[in-house]
Short mmCIF file of C-alpha atoms in Angstrom, two decimals:
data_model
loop_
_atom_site.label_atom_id
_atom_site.label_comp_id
_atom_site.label_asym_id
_atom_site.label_seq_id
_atom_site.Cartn_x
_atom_site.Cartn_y
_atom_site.Cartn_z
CA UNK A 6 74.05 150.56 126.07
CA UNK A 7 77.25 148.82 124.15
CA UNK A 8 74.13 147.79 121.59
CA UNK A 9 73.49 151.43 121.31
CA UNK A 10 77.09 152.37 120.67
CA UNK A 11 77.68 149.37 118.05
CA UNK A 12 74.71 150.53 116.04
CA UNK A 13 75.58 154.26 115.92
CA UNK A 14 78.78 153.35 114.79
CA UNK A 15 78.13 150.61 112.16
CA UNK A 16 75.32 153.12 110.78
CA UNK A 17 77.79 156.02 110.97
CA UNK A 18 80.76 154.65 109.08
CA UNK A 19 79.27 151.33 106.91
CA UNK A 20 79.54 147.47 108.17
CA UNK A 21 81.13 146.80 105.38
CA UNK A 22 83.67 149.25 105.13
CA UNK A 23 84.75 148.43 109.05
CA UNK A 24 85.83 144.85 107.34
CA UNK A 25 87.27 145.59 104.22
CA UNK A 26 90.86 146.69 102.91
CA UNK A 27 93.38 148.83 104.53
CA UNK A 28 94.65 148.58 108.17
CA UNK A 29 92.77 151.43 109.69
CA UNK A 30 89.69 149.87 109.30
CA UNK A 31 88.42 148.64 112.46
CA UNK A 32 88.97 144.91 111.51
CA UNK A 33 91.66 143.53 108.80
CA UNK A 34 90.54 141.25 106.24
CA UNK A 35 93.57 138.67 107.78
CA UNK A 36 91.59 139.18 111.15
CA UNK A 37 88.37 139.05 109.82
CA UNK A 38 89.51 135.57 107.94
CA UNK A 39 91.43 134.38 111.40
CA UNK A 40 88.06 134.99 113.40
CA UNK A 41 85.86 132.81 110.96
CA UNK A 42 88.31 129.95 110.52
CA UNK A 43 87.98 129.89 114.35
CA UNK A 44 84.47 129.70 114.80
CA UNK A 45 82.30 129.94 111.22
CA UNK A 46 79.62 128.92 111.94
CA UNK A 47 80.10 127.19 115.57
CA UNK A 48 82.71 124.58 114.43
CA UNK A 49 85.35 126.01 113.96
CA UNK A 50 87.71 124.56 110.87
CA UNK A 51 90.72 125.08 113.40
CA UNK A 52 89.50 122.09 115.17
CA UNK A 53 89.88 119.72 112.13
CA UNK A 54 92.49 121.12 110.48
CA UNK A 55 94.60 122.93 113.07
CA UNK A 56 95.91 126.17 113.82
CA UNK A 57 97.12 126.82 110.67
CA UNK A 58 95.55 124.63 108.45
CA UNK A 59 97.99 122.08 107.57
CA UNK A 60 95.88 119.53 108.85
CA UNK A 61 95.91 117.32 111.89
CA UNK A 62 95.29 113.48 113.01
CA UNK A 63 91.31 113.42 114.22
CA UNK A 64 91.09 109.75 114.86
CA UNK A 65 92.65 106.76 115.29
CA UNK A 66 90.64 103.34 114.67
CA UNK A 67 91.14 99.59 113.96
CA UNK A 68 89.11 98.39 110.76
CA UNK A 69 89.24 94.33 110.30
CA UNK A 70 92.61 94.47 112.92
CA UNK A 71 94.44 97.15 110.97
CA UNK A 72 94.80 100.21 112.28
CA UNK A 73 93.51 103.22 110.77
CA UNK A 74 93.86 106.86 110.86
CA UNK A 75 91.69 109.64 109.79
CA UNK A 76 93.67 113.04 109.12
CA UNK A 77 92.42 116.13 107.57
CA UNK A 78 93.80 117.77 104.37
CA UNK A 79 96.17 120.52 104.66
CA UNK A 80 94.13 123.46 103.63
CA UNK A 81 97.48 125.72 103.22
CA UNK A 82 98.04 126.89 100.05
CA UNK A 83 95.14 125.27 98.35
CA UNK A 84 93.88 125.78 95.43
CA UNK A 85 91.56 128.69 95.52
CA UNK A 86 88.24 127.13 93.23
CA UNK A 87 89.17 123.63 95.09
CA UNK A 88 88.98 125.22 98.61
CA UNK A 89 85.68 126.85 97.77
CA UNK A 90 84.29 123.47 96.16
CA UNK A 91 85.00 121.84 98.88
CA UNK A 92 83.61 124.56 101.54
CA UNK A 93 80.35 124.73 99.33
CA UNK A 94 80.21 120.79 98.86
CA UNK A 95 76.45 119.53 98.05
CA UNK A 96 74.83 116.82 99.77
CA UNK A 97 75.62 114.08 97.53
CA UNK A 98 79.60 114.51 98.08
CA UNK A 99 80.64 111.88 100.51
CA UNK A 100 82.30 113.86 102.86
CA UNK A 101 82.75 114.27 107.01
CA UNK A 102 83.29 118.00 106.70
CA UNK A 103 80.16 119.83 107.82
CA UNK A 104 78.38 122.19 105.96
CA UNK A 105 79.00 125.59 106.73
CA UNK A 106 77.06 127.59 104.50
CA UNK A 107 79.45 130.81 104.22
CA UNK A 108 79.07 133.67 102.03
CA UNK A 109 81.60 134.37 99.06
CA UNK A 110 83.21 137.62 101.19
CA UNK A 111 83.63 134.74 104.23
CA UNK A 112 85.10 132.18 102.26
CA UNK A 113 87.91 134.87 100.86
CA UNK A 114 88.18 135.97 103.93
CA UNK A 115 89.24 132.45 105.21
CA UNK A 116 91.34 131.61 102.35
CA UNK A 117 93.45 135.42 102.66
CA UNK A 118 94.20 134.00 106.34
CA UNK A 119 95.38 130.54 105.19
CA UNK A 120 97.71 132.30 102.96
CA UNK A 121 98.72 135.27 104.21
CA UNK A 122 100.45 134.35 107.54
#
């Protein structure tokens, strides 16, 4: 039944306008953004970089007796074209963060909730 009432009213009124621009919409573009940072595409980027993106400590090592630790980079206030280069990395970038494949509208959505808190 809830299936029933989520198509009639995404056919009724547009997907896409339910997610885009002003606050009576049914969900913000800062909520929309919030929601994928959380959980993209089942890893979410708040578990790397944090809550809010500044980054965060994911390991601690040893390497030839020195210690060693990995953090993430603070994805706060980035550069927009860097963030999305690094979201949309190809294979042959050396690089632990997972591929996420997002659309354009999800990675703008992610970077308006970065940087509009």
């Amino acid at each position: 039944m809830l299936k029933v009432i989520l198509f009639t009213l995404l056919c009724g009124f547009g997907s896409a306008e339910l997610l885009t621009n002003s606050e009576d919409k049914f969900i913000s573009k800062k909520e929309y953004g919030q929601m994928l940072y959380k959980n993209p595409r089942g890893i979410g980027c708040n578990l790397c970089h944090g809550k809010d993106g500044k980054g965060k400590i994911i390991a601690k090592y040893k390497h030839k007796n020195k210690t060693k630790t990995l953090i993430t980079t603070n994805i706060r206030n980035m550069n927009y074209k860097k963030f999305t280069k690094a979201i949309n990395k190809k294979e042959d970038v050396k690089s632990i963060m997972p591929e996420y494949f997002l659309t354009d509208e999800e990675i703008i959505s992610i970077y308006y909730f970065l940087n509009h808190k």
